[in-house]
PDB file of C-alpha atoms in Angstrom:
ATOM      1  CA  MET A   1      73.328 112.089 107.251  1.00 59.00           C
ATOM      2  CA  ILE A   2      71.011 109.255 106.033  1.00 58.00           C
ATOM      3  CA  ARG A   3      67.172 109.437 105.506  1.00 61.00           C
ATOM      4  CA  THR A   4      65.350 106.505 106.091  1.00 56.00           C
ATOM      5  CA  MET A   5      61.632 105.718 106.398  1.00 56.00           C
ATOM      6  CA  ASN A   6      60.989 109.241 106.503  1.00 56.00           C
ATOM      7  CA  LYS A   7      63.534 109.749 109.712  1.00 70.00           C
ATOM      8  CA  GLU A   8      66.987 111.462 109.261  1.00 80.00           C
ATOM      9  CA  ILE A   9      70.044 109.160 110.819  1.00 86.00           C
ATOM     10  CA  ARG A  10      72.683 111.818 111.847  1.00 93.00           C
ATOM     11  CA  PRO A  11      76.146 110.816 112.974  1.00 96.00           C
ATOM     12  CA  ILE A  12      76.488 110.611 116.472  1.00 98.00           C
ATOM     13  CA  ALA A  13      80.336 110.940 116.237  1.00 98.00           C
ATOM     14  CA  TYR A  14      83.180 110.995 113.968  1.00 98.00           C
ATOM     15  CA  ILE A  15      86.280 108.657 114.273  1.00 98.00           C
ATOM     16  CA  ARG A  16      90.004 109.908 114.166  1.00 97.00           C
ATOM     17  CA  THR A  17      92.387 107.712 113.001  1.00 97.00           C
ATOM     18  CA  ASP A  18      95.932 107.514 111.287  1.00 95.00           C
ATOM     19  CA  PHE A  19      94.430 106.837 107.795  1.00 94.00           C
ATOM     20  CA  GLY A  20      93.993 109.671 105.555  1.00 91.00           C
ATOM     21  CA  GLU A  21      92.851 107.906 102.854  1.00 91.00           C
ATOM     22  CA  LYS A  22      90.712 104.491 102.223  1.00 89.00           C
ATOM     23  CA  PHE A  23      93.717 102.482 100.764  1.00 89.00           C
ATOM     24  CA  GLY A  24      95.916 101.143 103.446  1.00 90.00           C
ATOM     25  CA  VAL A  25      92.936 100.926 105.706  1.00 91.00           C
ATOM     26  CA  PRO A  26      92.685  96.984 107.289  1.00 89.00           C
ATOM     27  CA  ARG A  27      90.049  95.362 105.401  1.00 84.00           C
ATOM     28  CA  GLN A  28      88.472  94.275 108.860  1.00 87.00           C
ATOM     29  CA  SER A  29      88.421  95.441 112.365  1.00 90.00           C
ATOM     30  CA  GLY A  30      90.330  94.102 114.922  1.00 87.00           C
ATOM     31  CA  ILE A  31      93.124  93.019 112.543  1.00 84.00           C
ATOM     32  CA  SER A  32      95.609  95.310 114.212  1.00 86.00           C
ATOM     33  CA  ASP A  33      94.905  95.560 118.079  1.00 88.00           C
ATOM     34  CA  LYS A  34      97.807  98.066 117.941  1.00 91.00           C
ATOM     35  CA  LEU A  35      95.850 100.818 115.907  1.00 95.00           C
ATOM     36  CA  VAL A  36      94.672 103.277 118.325  1.00 96.00           C
ATOM     37  CA  ALA A  37      91.740 105.543 117.294  1.00 97.00           C
ATOM     38  CA  LYS A  38      89.299 107.925 118.980  1.00 98.00           C
ATOM     39  CA  ILE A  39      85.728 108.354 118.521  1.00 98.00           C
ATOM     40  CA  VAL A  40      84.758 111.841 119.344  1.00 98.00           C
ATOM     41  CA  PHE A  41      81.023 112.633 119.961  1.00 98.00           C
ATOM     42  CA  GLU A  42      79.051 115.465 118.319  1.00 97.00           C
ATOM     43  CA  PRO A  43      77.830 118.104 121.137  1.00 96.00           C
ATOM     44  CA  GLU A  44      74.372 116.992 120.959  1.00 95.00           C
ATOM     45  CA  PHE A  45      74.984 113.211 121.858  1.00 97.00           C
ATOM     46  CA  SER A  46      78.322 114.132 124.099  1.00 96.00           C
ATOM     47  CA  ALA A  47      76.379 114.440 127.720  1.00 95.00           C
ATOM     48  CA  PRO A  48      78.107 111.766 130.127  1.00 96.00           C
ATOM     49  CA  GLU A  49      74.995 109.932 130.878  1.00 97.00           C
ATOM     50  CA  ALA A  50      74.836 108.835 127.077  1.00 97.00           C
ATOM     51  CA  VAL A  51      77.635 106.510 127.862  1.00 97.00           C
ATOM     52  CA  ARG A  52      76.968 106.007 131.643  1.00 97.00           C
ATOM     53  CA  GLY A  53      77.947 102.066 131.967  1.00 97.00           C
ATOM     54  CA  LEU A  54      79.687 101.509 129.020  1.00 98.00           C
ATOM     55  CA  SER A  55      83.454 101.404 130.717  1.00 97.00           C
ATOM     56  CA  ASP A  56      82.168  98.247 132.086  1.00 97.00           C
ATOM     57  CA  PHE A  57      82.761  96.581 128.575  1.00 97.00           C
ATOM     58  CA  SER A  58      85.609  95.591 127.237  1.00 97.00           C
ATOM     59  CA  HIS A  59      84.420  95.850 123.378  1.00 97.00           C
ATOM     60  CA  ILE A  60      81.810  97.832 121.399  1.00 98.00           C
ATOM     61  CA  TRP A  61      80.172  97.250 118.260  1.00 98.00           C
ATOM     62  CA  VAL A  62      80.247 100.455 115.991  1.00 98.00           C
ATOM     63  CA  ILE A  63      77.847 101.212 113.061  1.00 97.00           C
ATOM     64  CA  TRP A  64      79.439 103.644 110.606  1.00 96.00           C
ATOM     65  CA  GLY A  65      78.998 105.181 107.056  1.00 94.00           C
ATOM     66  CA  PHE A  66      81.054 104.271 103.804  1.00 90.00           C
ATOM     67  CA  SER A  67      81.620 108.265 103.315  1.00 80.00           C
ATOM     68  CA  GLU A  68      83.271 107.912  99.959  1.00 80.00           C
ATOM     69  CA  ALA A  69      81.849 104.593  98.289  1.00 80.00           C
ATOM     70  CA  LYS A  70      79.009 104.860  95.849  1.00 83.00           C
ATOM     71  CA  TYR A  71      76.470 102.434  95.314  1.00 86.00           C
ATOM     72  CA  ARG A  72      75.627 101.800  91.627  1.00 85.00           C
ATOM     73  CA  GLY A  73      72.861  99.044  91.958  1.00 88.00           C
ATOM     74  CA  ALA A  74      75.100  96.028  91.520  1.00 88.00           C
ATOM     75  CA  LEU A  75      73.861  93.174  93.626  1.00 93.00           C
ATOM     76  CA  THR A  76      77.329  91.080  93.344  1.00 91.00           C
ATOM     77  CA  VAL A  77      80.746  92.487  93.956  1.00 87.00           C
ATOM     78  CA  ARG A  78      84.428  91.073  93.281  1.00 83.00           C
ATOM     79  CA  PRO A  79      86.087  90.724  96.857  1.00 79.00           C
ATOM     80  CA  PRO A  80      89.805  91.852  96.495  1.00 73.00           C
ATOM     81  CA  ARG A  81      91.146  88.968  98.504  1.00 68.00           C
ATOM     82  CA  LEU A  82      89.357  86.646  95.995  1.00 70.00           C
ATOM     83  CA  GLY A  83      91.644  88.232  93.370  1.00 64.00           C
ATOM     84  CA  GLY A  84      89.158  90.446  91.771  1.00 63.00           C
ATOM     85  CA  ASN A  85      87.677  87.997  89.089  1.00 71.00           C
ATOM     86  CA  LYS A  86      85.049  86.269  91.074  1.00 83.00           C
ATOM     87  CA  ARG A  87      81.869  87.653  91.941  1.00 89.00           C
ATOM     88  CA  MET A  88      80.163  87.039  95.014  1.00 89.00           C
ATOM     89  CA  GLY A  89      76.452  88.337  96.647  1.00 92.00           C
ATOM     90  CA  VAL A  90      77.000  91.811  98.071  1.00 90.00           C
ATOM     91  CA  PHE A  91      75.152  90.473 101.056  1.00 92.00           C
ATOM     92  CA  ALA A  92      77.689  87.505 101.314  1.00 90.00           C
ATOM     93  CA  THR A  93      80.571  90.053 101.626  1.00 87.00           C
ATOM     94  CA  ARG A  94      81.780  93.269 103.722  1.00 85.00           C
ATOM     95  CA  SER A  95      82.021  95.125 100.222  1.00 86.00           C
ATOM     96  CA  PRO A  96      81.764  98.985 100.811  1.00 87.00           C
ATOM     97  CA  PHE A  97      79.498  99.260  97.796  1.00 88.00           C
ATOM     98  CA  ARG A  98      76.361  98.366  99.591  1.00 90.00           C
ATOM     99  CA  PRO A  99      72.418  99.839  98.945  1.00 91.00           C
ATOM    100  CA  ASN A 100      72.691 101.578 102.362  1.00 91.00           C
ATOM    101  CA  GLY A 101      76.359 101.899 102.853  1.00 90.00           C
ATOM    102  CA  LEU A 102      76.755 101.007 106.347  1.00 94.00           C
ATOM    103  CA  GLY A 103      79.894  99.186 108.036  1.00 95.00           C
ATOM    104  CA  LEU A 104      79.969  97.500 111.069  1.00 96.00           C
ATOM    105  CA  SER A 105      82.991  97.099 113.391  1.00 96.00           C
ATOM    106  CA  SER A 106      84.068  95.462 116.345  1.00 96.00           C
ATOM    107  CA  LEU A 107      86.516  97.118 118.417  1.00 97.00           C
ATOM    108  CA  ARG A 108      88.193  96.981 121.994  1.00 97.00           C
ATOM    109  CA  LEU A 109      87.415  99.861 124.227  1.00 98.00           C
ATOM    110  CA  LEU A 110      90.401 101.558 125.831  1.00 98.00           C
ATOM    111  CA  ASP A 111      89.110 104.358 127.611  1.00 98.00           C
ATOM    112  CA  VAL A 112      85.908 106.620 127.873  1.00 98.00           C
ATOM    113  CA  LYS A 113      86.504 110.260 128.581  1.00 97.00           C
ATOM    114  CA  THR A 114      83.434 112.635 129.387  1.00 96.00           C
ATOM    115  CA  GLU A 115      85.223 115.774 130.695  1.00 94.00           C
ATOM    116  CA  GLY A 116      85.014 118.539 128.481  1.00 93.00           C
ATOM    117  CA  GLY A 117      82.972 116.204 125.927  1.00 95.00           C
ATOM    118  CA  THR A 118      82.753 112.700 125.319  1.00 97.00           C
ATOM    119  CA  VAL A 119      85.736 110.720 123.497  1.00 98.00           C
ATOM    120  CA  LEU A 120      86.008 107.011 123.505  1.00 98.00           C
ATOM    121  CA  THR A 121      89.550 105.611 122.973  1.00 98.00           C
ATOM    122  CA  VAL A 122      89.284 102.160 120.666  1.00 98.00           C
ATOM    123  CA  SER A 123      91.590  99.890 119.210  1.00 97.00           C
ATOM    124  CA  GLY A 124      91.066  97.686 115.933  1.00 95.00           C
ATOM    125  CA  ALA A 125      89.712 100.302 113.692  1.00 96.00           C
ATOM    126  CA  ASP A 126      89.033  99.518 110.182  1.00 94.00           C
ATOM    127  CA  MET A 127      87.824 103.495 108.938  1.00 95.00           C
ATOM    128  CA  LYS A 128      89.709 106.024 107.553  1.00 95.00           C
ATOM    129  CA  ASP A 129      90.236 109.828 109.730  1.00 96.00           C
ATOM    130  CA  GLY A 130      86.583 111.578 109.811  1.00 96.00           C
ATOM    131  CA  THR A 131      84.676 108.517 109.340  1.00 96.00           C
ATOM    132  CA  PRO A 132      81.009 109.482 110.522  1.00 97.00           C
ATOM    133  CA  ILE A 133      79.782 106.975 113.441  1.00 97.00           C
ATOM    134  CA  TYR A 134      75.872 106.469 113.419  1.00 97.00           C
ATOM    135  CA  ASP A 135      75.603 104.105 116.614  1.00 98.00           C
ATOM    136  CA  ILE A 136      77.626 102.585 119.269  1.00 98.00           C
ATOM    137  CA  LYS A 137      76.277  99.451 121.219  1.00 98.00           C
ATOM    138  CA  PRO A 138      78.343  97.118 123.722  1.00 97.00           C
ATOM    139  CA  TYR A 139      79.638  93.627 122.543  1.00 96.00           C
ATOM    140  CA  LEU A 140      77.750  90.815 124.631  1.00 96.00           C
ATOM    141  CA  ALA A 141      80.194  87.962 124.365  1.00 92.00           C
ATOM    142  CA  TYR A 142      77.681  85.444 125.452  1.00 93.00           C
ATOM    143  CA  THR A 143      75.458  86.286 122.738  1.00 94.00           C
ATOM    144  CA  ASP A 144      77.641  87.731 119.923  1.00 91.00           C
ATOM    145  CA  SER A 145      80.526  85.032 120.121  1.00 88.00           C
ATOM    146  CA  HIS A 146      79.709  81.589 118.055  1.00 88.00           C
ATOM    147  CA  GLU A 147      82.410  78.935 118.317  1.00 87.00           C
ATOM    148  CA  ASP A 148      80.965  76.884 115.800  1.00 88.00           C
ATOM    149  CA  ALA A 149      80.555  79.608 113.359  1.00 85.00           C
ATOM    150  CA  ALA A 150      81.669  78.978 109.665  1.00 88.00           C
ATOM    151  CA  GLY A 151      83.253  81.754 107.887  1.00 82.00           C
ATOM    152  CA  GLY A 152      82.799  80.836 104.569  1.00 82.00           C
ATOM    153  CA  PHE A 153      84.930  81.870 101.744  1.00 75.00           C
ATOM    154  CA  ALA A 154      86.658  84.150 103.964  1.00 75.00           C
ATOM    155  CA  ASP A 155      87.890  81.146 106.204  1.00 71.00           C
ATOM    156  CA  ALA A 156      90.682  80.622 103.449  1.00 67.00           C
ATOM    157  CA  LEU A 157      92.221  84.070 104.418  1.00 65.00           C
ATOM    158  CA  VAL A 158      92.568  83.337 107.962  1.00 68.00           C
ATOM    159  CA  GLY A 159      96.583  83.922 108.941  1.00 63.00           C
ATOM    160  CA  TYR A 160      96.838  85.587 105.620  1.00 72.00           C
ATOM    161  CA  GLY A 161      99.901  87.860 105.547  1.00 80.00           C
ATOM    162  CA  ILE A 162     103.380  88.700 103.876  1.00 90.00           C
ATOM    163  CA  CYS A 163     106.987  89.505 105.197  1.00 95.00           C
ATOM    164  CA  VAL A 164     107.571  93.099 105.717  1.00 96.00           C
ATOM    165  CA  ASP A 165     110.981  94.926 104.563  1.00 97.00           C
ATOM    166  CA  PHE A 166     111.165  97.923 106.654  1.00 97.00           C
ATOM    167  CA  PRO A 167     114.547  99.269 106.815  1.00 97.00           C
ATOM    168  CA  SER A 168     115.617 100.636 110.066  1.00 96.00           C
ATOM    169  CA  GLU A 169     116.672 103.913 108.906  1.00 96.00           C
ATOM    170  CA  LEU A 170     113.119 104.334 107.641  1.00 97.00           C
ATOM    171  CA  ILE A 171     110.858 102.726 110.317  1.00 96.00           C
ATOM    172  CA  GLU A 172     113.002 105.289 112.507  1.00 96.00           C
ATOM    173  CA  LEU A 173     111.194 107.883 110.915  1.00 96.00           C
ATOM    174  CA  ILE A 174     107.845 106.836 112.492  1.00 96.00           C
ATOM    175  CA  PRO A 175     106.621 107.671 115.952  1.00 95.00           C
ATOM    176  CA  GLU A 176     107.607 104.540 118.119  1.00 95.00           C
ATOM    177  CA  ASP A 177     104.116 103.974 119.122  1.00 94.00           C
ATOM    178  CA  LYS A 178     103.044 103.916 115.758  1.00 95.00           C
ATOM    179  CA  ARG A 179     105.756 101.508 114.497  1.00 96.00           C
ATOM    180  CA  GLU A 180     103.942  98.187 115.452  1.00 95.00           C
ATOM    181  CA  ALA A 181     100.652  98.851 114.239  1.00 94.00           C
ATOM    182  CA  LEU A 182     102.055 100.017 110.539  1.00 96.00           C
ATOM    183  CA  ILE A 183     103.911  97.141 110.345  1.00 95.00           C
ATOM    184  CA  GLU A 184     100.745  94.652 111.367  1.00 93.00           C
ATOM    185  CA  VAL A 185      98.718  96.941 108.539  1.00 93.00           C
ATOM    186  CA  LEU A 186     101.459  96.034 105.881  1.00 95.00           C
ATOM    187  CA  ALA A 187     101.490  92.512 106.589  1.00 93.00           C
ATOM    188  CA  GLN A 188      98.153  92.171 105.620  1.00 89.00           C
ATOM    189  CA  ASP A 189      99.218  93.575 102.083  1.00 90.00           C
ATOM    190  CA  PRO A 190      97.114  96.941 101.257  1.00 88.00           C
ATOM    191  CA  ARG A 191      96.975  96.167  97.638  1.00 85.00           C
ATOM    192  CA  PRO A 192      93.618  94.523  95.729  1.00 75.00           C
ATOM    193  CA  SER A 193      94.924  90.606  95.139  1.00 68.00           C
ATOM    194  CA  TYR A 194      94.777  90.943  91.419  1.00 67.00           C
ATOM    195  CA  GLN A 195      97.651  93.728  91.239  1.00 70.00           C
ATOM    196  CA  ASP A 196     101.029  91.718  91.026  1.00 73.00           C
ATOM    197  CA  ASP A 197     103.279  93.721  89.520  1.00 81.00           C
ATOM    198  CA  PRO A 198     106.811  93.851  91.627  1.00 83.00           C
ATOM    199  CA  GLU A 199     107.935  97.398  89.864  1.00 88.00           C
ATOM    200  CA  ARG A 200     104.498  99.180  90.455  1.00 92.00           C
ATOM    201  CA  GLU A 201     104.790 101.524  93.341  1.00 94.00           C
ATOM    202  CA  TYR A 202     102.091 102.205  96.344  1.00 94.00           C
ATOM    203  CA  GLY A 203     101.820 104.410  98.967  1.00 94.00           C
ATOM    204  CA  PHE A 204      99.469 105.711 101.481  1.00 93.00           C
ATOM    205  CA  PRO A 205      99.317 108.655 104.530  1.00 94.00           C
ATOM    206  CA  PHE A 206      99.597 107.033 107.726  1.00 95.00           C
ATOM    207  CA  ALA A 207      99.889 108.938 111.270  1.00 94.00           C
ATOM    208  CA  GLY A 208     101.287 112.058 108.991  1.00 94.00           C
ATOM    209  CA  TYR A 209     103.857 110.327 107.009  1.00 95.00           C
ATOM    210  CA  GLU A 210     103.596 108.949 103.272  1.00 96.00           C
ATOM    211  CA  ILE A 211     104.320 105.298 103.347  1.00 96.00           C
ATOM    212  CA  GLU A 212     105.680 104.015  99.953  1.00 96.00           C
ATOM    213  CA  PHE A 213     106.351 100.244  98.939  1.00 96.00           C
ATOM    214  CA  LYS A 214     106.356  97.464  96.529  1.00 95.00           C
ATOM    215  CA  VAL A 215     105.953  93.848  96.736  1.00 94.00           C
ATOM    216  CA  SER A 216     107.540  91.106  94.958  1.00 92.00           C
ATOM    217  CA  GLY A 217     106.349  87.444  95.641  1.00 89.00           C
ATOM    218  CA  ASP A 218     105.394  87.191  99.269  1.00 90.00           C
ATOM    219  CA  THR A 219     107.777  90.055 100.565  1.00 95.00           C
ATOM    220  CA  LEU A 220     106.566  94.017 100.879  1.00 95.00           C
ATOM    221  CA  LYS A 221     109.580  96.207 100.809  1.00 96.00           C
ATOM    222  CA  VAL A 222     108.853  99.701 102.143  1.00 97.00           C
ATOM    223  CA  PHE A 223     111.595 102.201  99.986  1.00 96.00           C
ATOM    224  CA  ARG A 224     110.516 105.706 100.959  1.00 96.00           C
ATOM    225  CA  VAL A 225     108.865 107.256 104.144  1.00 97.00           C
ATOM    226  CA  ARG A 226     108.330 110.982 104.003  1.00 95.00           C
ATOM    227  CA  LYS A 227     106.115 113.650 105.696  1.00 92.00           C
ATOM    228  CA  SER A 228     102.384 113.557 104.369  1.00 82.00           C
ATOM    229  CA  SER A 229     100.929 116.468 102.582  1.00 72.00           C
ATOM    230  CA  GLN A 230      97.883 115.856 104.044  1.00 60.00           C
TER     231      GLN A 230
END
């Protein structure tokens, strides 16, 4: 719950995703359209009339809370994709360490279910499981899309990706409908850019499995998949 201008801002919903931890979560929304998640509304906001007309839209804006990041007063941050050694103004980045800890994501709306409680099925989410949702608005292409927009330092990251070596005997352990999304997530390289030790082991929970990998050069190699304890 957030308090602002003497008014409490309460979560209207919580999202259910395949990510049990923040490590491994895509850094931006829409990076993987294969990542399917569900936004489950709280009973107070779950009446069908609250989402009447929403199914006519293909995309939505979701305002949510960084539930784990703690703001410590710094007005500059070190974006991981810049190697972690270059500072930028917090308001020139999408860092989770913000004065008000709010995130903004543009997601594809796949389905609106209202029977027995409102649930939105979306794709492209960049949130860990259980993230609080504070507001939802329709995406309006005629005003929200700008063909001449400049992306600043982030433009250099467009098309970034690494090769993923995922042995067949390991990928087959993952449910078939989750495999393509997982590979897309790994291809974005979940590590901070300043970590470049080819012997270092990394891992994160995804869809009930622990995915463990190493990175050498421009190749990420998955070496173990096991059932997650989470």
